Amino acid sequence: MTGLPTSQPSATVRAFAQCLTATPRAARLARHLAVNQLDAWGIPHGSDASDTVALIVAELAANAVTHGRVPGRDFELRLSLVTGSVRIEVTDTRAERHPRTPPPSNLLEETGRGLLLVDELADRWEVLDREPPPGKTVRAEVDLREWPAVRRNVRRWASEGR
């Protein structure tokens, strides 16, 4: 797990948040909502940046539904376009199950690779206690510096005031 720097706060340019029921269907919906929001922010659907964020959202939402589910409680997806990156946050209400990067799993197993994918795809990620308790937030960031065309679109979008 790589930590997020805390010494320099990032300026949030745009934010999106949605509470979703803790069901597999809602986990899939989280991915679609993320892709549509990124497209609205100038990160085109089908671009490498969009696909990377979509995979991270899918894994974190699936984990929230599978491991963080508390009956009758929702999970929250939050996306933030911050200076130079996209921040993904998925919050659930189960406090006692903090995820950590698992060791590489058996290649024949059908589950257990979600956080390995997040660890590989995200530039940084961490787990935070939910405020207010109970629960936790898994936060990941994807730097846009690796995708100059996306960075130009986002800058143009921000200057147009969309």
PDB file of C-alpha atoms in Angstrom:
ATOM      1  CA  MET A   1       0.000   0.000   0.000  1.00  0.00           C
ATOM      2  CA  THR A   2       1.340   3.412  -0.848  1.00  0.00           C
ATOM      3  CA  GLY A   3       0.405   6.361   1.303  1.00  0.00           C
ATOM      4  CA  LEU A   4      -1.112   9.606   0.174  1.00  0.00           C
ATOM      5  CA  PRO A   5       0.972  12.676   0.906  1.00  0.00           C
ATOM      6  CA  THR A   6      -0.590  14.715   3.685  1.00  0.00           C
ATOM      7  CA  SER A   7       1.776  17.693   3.806  1.00  0.00           C
ATOM      8  CA  GLN A   8       0.368  19.464   0.758  1.00  0.00           C
ATOM      9  CA  PRO A   9      -3.400  19.652   0.401  1.00  0.00           C
ATOM     10  CA  SER A  10      -4.679  19.367  -3.162  1.00  0.00           C
ATOM     11  CA  ALA A  11      -7.120  21.891  -4.530  1.00  0.00           C
ATOM     12  CA  THR A  12     -10.366  20.159  -5.464  1.00  0.00           C
ATOM     13  CA  VAL A  13     -11.574  21.371  -8.838  1.00  0.00           C
ATOM     14  CA  ARG A  14     -14.757  19.273  -9.044  1.00  0.00           C
ATOM     15  CA  ALA A  15     -16.434  16.612  -6.916  1.00  0.00           C
ATOM     16  CA  PHE A  16     -19.113  13.957  -7.314  1.00  0.00           C
ATOM     17  CA  ALA A  17     -20.696  11.854  -4.560  1.00  0.00           C
ATOM     18  CA  GLN A  18     -23.393   9.191  -4.597  1.00  0.00           C
ATOM     19  CA  CYS A  19     -24.763   6.893  -1.886  1.00  0.00           C
ATOM     20  CA  LEU A  20     -25.579   3.429  -3.196  1.00  0.00           C
ATOM     21  CA  THR A  21     -27.201   0.349  -1.712  1.00  0.00           C
ATOM     22  CA  ALA A  22     -24.712  -2.323  -0.717  1.00  0.00           C
ATOM     23  CA  THR A  23     -25.638  -4.736  -3.522  1.00  0.00           C
ATOM     24  CA  PRO A  24     -23.705  -6.178  -6.480  1.00  0.00           C
ATOM     25  CA  ARG A  25     -25.974  -4.241  -8.842  1.00  0.00           C
ATOM     26  CA  ALA A  26     -25.094  -0.965  -7.113  1.00  0.00           C
ATOM     27  CA  ALA A  27     -21.383  -1.842  -7.293  1.00  0.00           C
ATOM     28  CA  ARG A  28     -21.736  -2.132 -11.088  1.00  0.00           C
ATOM     29  CA  LEU A  29     -23.697   1.130 -11.128  1.00  0.00           C
ATOM     30  CA  ALA A  30     -20.843   2.853  -9.263  1.00  0.00           C
ATOM     31  CA  ARG A  31     -18.497   2.005 -12.128  1.00  0.00           C
ATOM     32  CA  HIS A  32     -20.914   3.381 -14.738  1.00  0.00           C
ATOM     33  CA  LEU A  33     -21.503   6.562 -12.725  1.00  0.00           C
ATOM     34  CA  ALA A  34     -17.749   7.080 -12.415  1.00  0.00           C
ATOM     35  CA  VAL A  35     -17.123   6.677 -16.153  1.00  0.00           C
ATOM     36  CA  ASN A  36     -19.948   9.083 -17.014  1.00  0.00           C
ATOM     37  CA  GLN A  37     -18.723  11.657 -14.499  1.00  0.00           C
ATOM     38  CA  LEU A  38     -15.158  11.450 -15.782  1.00  0.00           C
ATOM     39  CA  ASP A  39     -16.429  11.984 -19.331  1.00  0.00           C
ATOM     40  CA  ALA A  40     -18.314  15.079 -18.172  1.00  0.00           C
ATOM     41  CA  TRP A  41     -15.060  16.330 -16.649  1.00  0.00           C
ATOM     42  CA  GLY A  42     -13.157  15.936 -19.934  1.00  0.00           C
ATOM     43  CA  ILE A  43     -11.664  12.490 -19.317  1.00  0.00           C
ATOM     44  CA  PRO A  44     -13.110  10.604 -22.305  1.00  0.00           C
ATOM     45  CA  HIS A  45     -14.923   7.306 -21.931  1.00  0.00           C
ATOM     46  CA  GLY A  46     -12.600   4.549 -23.149  1.00  0.00           C
ATOM     47  CA  SER A  47      -9.391   6.502 -22.505  1.00  0.00           C
ATOM     48  CA  ASP A  48      -6.648   4.833 -20.483  1.00  0.00           C
ATOM     49  CA  ALA A  49      -7.282   7.206 -17.573  1.00  0.00           C
ATOM     50  CA  SER A  50     -11.031   6.512 -17.596  1.00  0.00           C
ATOM     51  CA  ASP A  51     -10.526   2.755 -17.833  1.00  0.00           C
ATOM     52  CA  THR A  52      -8.014   2.815 -14.967  1.00  0.00           C
ATOM     53  CA  VAL A  53     -10.340   4.772 -12.684  1.00  0.00           C
ATOM     54  CA  ALA A  54     -13.268   2.532 -13.700  1.00  0.00           C
ATOM     55  CA  LEU A  55     -11.345  -0.606 -12.686  1.00  0.00           C
ATOM     56  CA  ILE A  56     -10.378   0.904  -9.338  1.00  0.00           C
ATOM     57  CA  VAL A  57     -13.971   1.985  -8.663  1.00  0.00           C
ATOM     58  CA  ALA A  58     -15.237  -1.478  -9.631  1.00  0.00           C
ATOM     59  CA  GLU A  59     -12.825  -3.220  -7.253  1.00  0.00           C
ATOM     60  CA  LEU A  60     -13.397  -0.862  -4.327  1.00  0.00           C
ATOM     61  CA  ALA A  61     -17.183  -0.928  -4.753  1.00  0.00           C
ATOM     62  CA  ALA A  62     -17.173  -4.732  -4.999  1.00  0.00           C
ATOM     63  CA  ASN A  63     -15.096  -4.888  -1.808  1.00  0.00           C
ATOM     64  CA  ALA A  64     -17.488  -2.518  -0.022  1.00  0.00           C
ATOM     65  CA  VAL A  65     -20.432  -4.710  -1.008  1.00  0.00           C
ATOM     66  CA  THR A  66     -18.702  -8.032  -0.308  1.00  0.00           C
ATOM     67  CA  HIS A  67     -16.607  -7.290   2.775  1.00  0.00           C
ATOM     68  CA  GLY A  68     -17.885  -3.972   4.137  1.00  0.00           C
ATOM     69  CA  ARG A  69     -21.601  -4.592   3.938  1.00  0.00           C
ATOM     70  CA  VAL A  70     -23.744  -4.005   6.998  1.00  0.00           C
ATOM     71  CA  PRO A  71     -27.423  -4.929   6.449  1.00  0.00           C
ATOM     72  CA  GLY A  72     -29.521  -1.816   5.942  1.00  0.00           C
ATOM     73  CA  ARG A  73     -26.516   0.453   5.361  1.00  0.00           C
ATOM     74  CA  ASP A  74     -25.305   1.996   2.109  1.00  0.00           C
ATOM     75  CA  PHE A  75     -21.847   2.671   0.722  1.00  0.00           C
ATOM     76  CA  GLU A  76     -20.704   5.960  -0.775  1.00  0.00           C
ATOM     77  CA  LEU A  77     -18.725   6.650  -3.934  1.00  0.00           C
ATOM     78  CA  ARG A  78     -16.928   9.967  -4.090  1.00  0.00           C
ATOM     79  CA  LEU A  79     -14.820  11.195  -7.010  1.00  0.00           C
ATOM     80  CA  SER A  80     -12.757  14.359  -6.883  1.00  0.00           C
ATOM     81  CA  LEU A  81     -10.864  16.017  -9.665  1.00  0.00           C
ATOM     82  CA  VAL A  82      -7.926  17.495  -7.789  1.00  0.00           C
ATOM     83  CA  THR A  83      -4.861  19.255  -9.081  1.00  0.00           C
ATOM     84  CA  GLY A  84      -3.177  16.732 -11.376  1.00  0.00           C
ATOM     85  CA  SER A  85      -5.175  13.662 -10.365  1.00  0.00           C
ATOM     86  CA  VAL A  86      -8.485  11.913  -9.839  1.00  0.00           C
ATOM     87  CA  ARG A  87      -9.238  10.871  -6.260  1.00  0.00           C
ATOM     88  CA  ILE A  88     -11.551   7.897  -5.705  1.00  0.00           C
ATOM     89  CA  GLU A  89     -13.112   7.272  -2.296  1.00  0.00           C
ATOM     90  CA  VAL A  90     -15.400   4.404  -1.373  1.00  0.00           C
ATOM     91  CA  THR A  91     -16.829   4.479   2.143  1.00  0.00           C
ATOM     92  CA  ASP A  92     -18.670   1.680   3.910  1.00  0.00           C
ATOM     93  CA  THR A  93     -19.977   1.322   7.458  1.00  0.00           C
ATOM     94  CA  ARG A  94     -18.080  -1.766   8.577  1.00  0.00           C
ATOM     95  CA  ALA A  95     -15.301  -0.552  10.860  1.00  0.00           C
ATOM     96  CA  GLU A  96     -13.687  -3.826  11.887  1.00  0.00           C
ATOM     97  CA  ARG A  97     -12.562  -4.978   8.432  1.00  0.00           C
ATOM     98  CA  HIS A  98      -9.757  -2.741   7.212  1.00  0.00           C
ATOM     99  CA  PRO A  99      -8.375  -4.011   3.901  1.00  0.00           C
ATOM    100  CA  ARG A 100      -4.692  -4.465   3.262  1.00  0.00           C
ATOM    101  CA  THR A 101      -2.769  -5.630   0.241  1.00  0.00           C
ATOM    102  CA  PRO A 102      -2.953  -9.416   0.250  1.00  0.00           C
ATOM    103  CA  PRO A 103      -0.024 -11.592  -0.770  1.00  0.00           C
ATOM    104  CA  PRO A 104      -0.141 -12.801  -4.379  1.00  0.00           C
ATOM    105  CA  SER A 105      -2.836 -15.423  -4.609  1.00  0.00           C
ATOM    106  CA  ASN A 106      -3.033 -18.775  -6.297  1.00  0.00           C
ATOM    107  CA  LEU A 107      -3.627 -18.184 -10.007  1.00  0.00           C
ATOM    108  CA  LEU A 108      -6.465 -20.717  -9.995  1.00  0.00           C
ATOM    109  CA  GLU A 109      -8.480 -18.864  -7.338  1.00  0.00           C
ATOM    110  CA  GLU A 110     -11.425 -16.864  -8.654  1.00  0.00           C
ATOM    111  CA  THR A 111     -11.333 -14.122  -6.005  1.00  0.00           C
ATOM    112  CA  GLY A 112      -8.825 -12.265  -3.876  1.00  0.00           C
ATOM    113  CA  ARG A 113      -7.080 -10.054  -6.418  1.00  0.00           C
ATOM    114  CA  GLY A 114      -9.052  -6.813  -6.070  1.00  0.00           C
ATOM    115  CA  LEU A 115      -6.638  -4.928  -3.861  1.00  0.00           C
ATOM    116  CA  LEU A 116      -3.684  -6.258  -5.828  1.00  0.00           C
ATOM    117  CA  LEU A 117      -5.236  -4.560  -8.881  1.00  0.00           C
ATOM    118  CA  VAL A 118      -5.847  -1.350  -6.936  1.00  0.00           C
ATOM    119  CA  ASP A 119      -2.253  -1.421  -5.692  1.00  0.00           C
ATOM    120  CA  GLU A 120      -0.960  -1.803  -9.264  1.00  0.00           C
ATOM    121  CA  LEU A 121      -3.306   0.709 -10.929  1.00  0.00           C
ATOM    122  CA  ALA A 122      -3.454   3.516  -8.369  1.00  0.00           C
ATOM    123  CA  ASP A 123      -0.529   5.841  -7.868  1.00  0.00           C
ATOM    124  CA  ARG A 124      -1.409   6.006  -4.169  1.00  0.00           C
ATOM    125  CA  TRP A 125      -4.018   4.431  -1.906  1.00  0.00           C
ATOM    126  CA  GLU A 126      -4.824   4.235   1.773  1.00  0.00           C
ATOM    127  CA  VAL A 127      -7.515   3.254   4.261  1.00  0.00           C
ATOM    128  CA  LEU A 128      -8.971   5.866   6.620  1.00  0.00           C
ATOM    129  CA  ASP A 129     -11.412   5.627   9.497  1.00  0.00           C
ATOM    130  CA  ARG A 130     -14.795   6.995   8.443  1.00  0.00           C
ATOM    131  CA  GLU A 131     -15.823  10.323   9.894  1.00  0.00           C
ATOM    132  CA  PRO A 132     -18.256  10.127  11.591  1.00  0.00           C
ATOM    133  CA  PRO A 133     -17.810   6.503  12.704  1.00  0.00           C
ATOM    134  CA  PRO A 134     -18.481   3.671  12.198  1.00  0.00           C
ATOM    135  CA  GLY A 135     -16.795   2.554   9.019  1.00  0.00           C
ATOM    136  CA  LYS A 136     -13.855   3.188   6.761  1.00  0.00           C
ATOM    137  CA  THR A 137     -12.946   4.932   3.540  1.00  0.00           C
ATOM    138  CA  VAL A 138     -10.604   3.445   0.968  1.00  0.00           C
ATOM    139  CA  ARG A 139      -9.030   6.299  -0.986  1.00  0.00           C
ATOM    140  CA  ALA A 140      -7.032   5.897  -4.194  1.00  0.00           C
ATOM    141  CA  GLU A 141      -5.519   8.446  -6.554  1.00  0.00           C
ATOM    142  CA  VAL A 142      -4.632   8.247 -10.227  1.00  0.00           C
ATOM    143  CA  ASP A 143      -2.219  10.876 -11.522  1.00  0.00           C
ATOM    144  CA  LEU A 144      -3.255  12.497 -14.787  1.00  0.00           C
ATOM    145  CA  ARG A 145       0.295  13.591 -15.600  1.00  0.00           C
ATOM    146  CA  GLU A 146       0.790  10.277 -17.389  1.00  0.00           C
ATOM    147  CA  TRP A 147      -1.985  11.161 -19.834  1.00  0.00           C
ATOM    148  CA  PRO A 148      -1.168  14.569 -21.425  1.00  0.00           C
ATOM    149  CA  ALA A 149      -4.239  14.572 -23.700  1.00  0.00           C
ATOM    150  CA  VAL A 150      -6.522  14.038 -20.717  1.00  0.00           C
ATOM    151  CA  ARG A 151      -4.716  16.763 -18.783  1.00  0.00           C
ATOM    152  CA  ARG A 152      -5.297  19.208 -21.678  1.00  0.00           C
ATOM    153  CA  ASN A 153      -9.004  18.303 -21.818  1.00  0.00           C
ATOM    154  CA  VAL A 154      -9.397  18.817 -18.075  1.00  0.00           C
ATOM    155  CA  ARG A 155      -7.596  22.183 -18.184  1.00  0.00           C
ATOM    156  CA  ARG A 156      -9.768  23.307 -21.114  1.00  0.00           C
ATOM    157  CA  TRP A 157     -12.878  22.116 -19.312  1.00  0.00           C
ATOM    158  CA  ALA A 158     -11.905  23.966 -16.109  1.00  0.00           C
ATOM    159  CA  SER A 159     -11.175  27.205 -17.993  1.00  0.00           C
ATOM    160  CA  GLU A 160     -14.549  27.022 -19.760  1.00  0.00           C
ATOM    161  CA  GLY A 161     -16.223  26.833 -16.367  1.00  0.00           C
ATOM    162  CA  ARG A 162     -18.157  23.646 -17.025  1.00  0.00           C
TER     163      ARG A 162
END
